[in-house]
Amino acid sequence: MIRDEIKAALVSAMKSGDKPRVATIRLIQAALKNRDIELRGKDAGDDDVLVTEVMQKMIKQRRESIDMYKKGNRPELADAEAAEIAVIEDFLPAQMSDDELGAAIDVIVAETGASSIKDMGKVMAVLKERHAGQIDMAKAGAAVRGKLGA
């Protein structure tokens, strides 16, 4: 389980004295705890999928922050956010390459019979169901829009 990897990494980082890594792992744990509290009493489903979703959301937030810091001429803050992204990505499953993503979209489009942009929701739902932790959904959305809009 990803949670166990996170706990082990925290202990390891604390022993090695890697303060930035410790801080980032604690941020991950706090975000997971918040999500657990939100879902209290509800069926959360597969825990690894939940953890992956939380971490992908954290990465998205940090990428947005990096853009804002670069526009505000604050490269040191952008670098700190980039370092946090690198730590978070250590715990995520391997991401699909662009070629693999394109092939998966082609298969799903063929299976669902999607022919226009109106069918994008169906394609995205199947894509998320099958490849939830392996793709960036924003990038996948743009790829699906490109396939169906063409």
XYZ file of C-alpha atoms in Angstrom:
150
model
C 0.000 0.000 0.000
C 1.114 3.507 -0.757
C 0.357 4.697 2.786
C 2.856 2.208 4.179
C 5.501 3.436 1.736
C 4.832 7.006 2.859
C 5.219 6.103 6.541
C 8.455 4.214 5.886
C 9.804 7.111 3.802
C 9.011 9.551 6.611
C 10.983 7.501 9.122
C 13.871 7.169 6.684
C 13.902 10.894 5.916
C 13.801 11.759 9.615
C 16.743 9.454 10.330
C 18.776 10.926 7.482
C 17.958 14.515 8.500
C 16.400 15.463 5.150
C 14.182 18.290 6.426
C 12.585 19.329 3.106
C 11.589 15.713 2.387
C 10.208 15.292 5.928
C 8.137 18.455 5.536
C 6.710 17.333 2.188
C 5.854 13.845 3.441
C 4.091 15.387 6.417
C 2.091 17.556 3.994
C 1.070 14.392 2.144
C -0.004 12.741 5.377
C -1.999 15.815 6.407
C -3.804 15.900 3.062
C -4.603 12.194 3.379
C -5.893 12.688 6.929
C -8.146 15.525 5.713
C -9.492 13.305 2.932
C -10.117 10.482 5.429
C -12.083 12.883 7.623
C -14.147 14.041 4.615
C -14.973 10.444 3.743
C -15.732 9.320 7.292
C -18.764 7.063 7.247
C -18.700 6.636 3.463
C -17.248 3.853 1.376
C -13.902 5.180 0.177
C -13.230 2.297 -2.215
C -9.664 1.281 -3.016
C -7.251 3.059 -0.680
C -4.408 3.292 -3.205
C -6.721 5.030 -5.685
C -7.740 7.516 -2.993
C -4.118 8.199 -2.046
C -3.171 8.617 -5.705
C -6.007 11.098 -6.277
C -4.945 13.169 -3.270
C -1.323 13.266 -4.405
C -2.247 14.134 -7.998
C -4.331 17.013 -6.667
C -1.352 18.178 -4.593
C 0.875 18.083 -7.676
C -1.667 20.078 -9.674
C -1.815 22.720 -6.938
C 1.957 22.986 -6.859
C 2.207 23.330 -10.633
C -0.277 26.184 -10.492
C 1.782 27.770 -7.718
C 4.966 27.420 -9.768
C 3.321 29.295 -12.649
C 2.231 32.079 -10.310
C 5.655 32.327 -8.671
C 7.374 32.515 -12.039
C 5.012 35.282 -13.135
C 5.694 37.074 -9.844
C 9.462 36.755 -10.356
C 9.945 34.499 -7.301
C 12.154 31.670 -8.628
C 13.195 30.497 -5.156
C 9.582 29.738 -4.238
C 9.006 28.045 -7.598
C 12.054 25.851 -6.963
C 10.701 24.875 -3.530
C 7.386 23.852 -5.085
C 9.196 21.857 -7.786
C 11.154 20.025 -5.081
C 7.881 19.125 -3.345
C 6.486 17.792 -6.631
C 9.540 15.550 -7.000
C 8.980 14.075 -3.525
C 5.262 13.518 -4.130
C 5.915 11.860 -7.504
C 8.195 9.326 -5.772
C 5.080 7.713 -4.277
C 2.892 7.732 -7.382
C 2.679 4.749 -9.718
C 4.532 5.081 -13.011
C 2.735 7.423 -15.382
C 1.756 6.411 -18.915
C 3.797 7.857 -21.759
C 2.097 9.998 -24.394
C 2.147 7.076 -26.847
C 0.565 4.718 -24.306
C -2.055 7.327 -23.457
C -2.897 7.775 -27.142
C -3.207 4.011 -27.629
C -5.471 3.678 -24.569
C -7.677 6.506 -25.826
C -7.899 4.905 -29.285
C -9.033 1.613 -27.739
C -11.660 3.297 -25.549
C -12.953 5.439 -28.428
C -13.361 2.297 -30.523
C -15.078 0.393 -27.689
C -17.519 3.173 -26.822
C -18.184 4.173 -30.419
C -17.402 7.790 -29.596
C -17.442 9.970 -32.691
C -17.760 13.570 -31.558
C -16.843 15.887 -28.725
C -20.281 15.144 -27.231
C -19.019 11.662 -26.352
C -16.020 12.990 -24.415
C -17.659 12.308 -21.040
C -18.107 8.616 -21.817
C -14.516 8.257 -22.967
C -13.128 10.127 -19.952
C -15.195 8.034 -17.522
C -13.852 4.770 -18.946
C -10.327 6.186 -19.098
C -10.473 7.215 -15.436
C -11.926 3.860 -14.412
C -9.207 1.844 -16.142
C -6.146 4.061 -15.706
C -6.887 6.212 -12.647
C -3.431 6.357 -11.112
C -1.434 6.164 -14.305
C -2.421 9.358 -16.097
C -2.780 13.072 -15.541
C -6.479 13.614 -16.222
C -5.940 17.168 -17.509
C -3.475 15.897 -20.092
C -5.826 13.022 -20.916
C -8.723 15.440 -21.380
C -6.747 17.471 -23.882
C -5.756 14.288 -25.748
C -9.350 13.021 -25.868
C -10.560 16.445 -27.047
C -7.923 16.327 -29.790
C -8.980 12.854 -30.937
C -12.704 13.550 -30.930
C -12.519 17.094 -32.227
C -10.405 16.175 -35.225
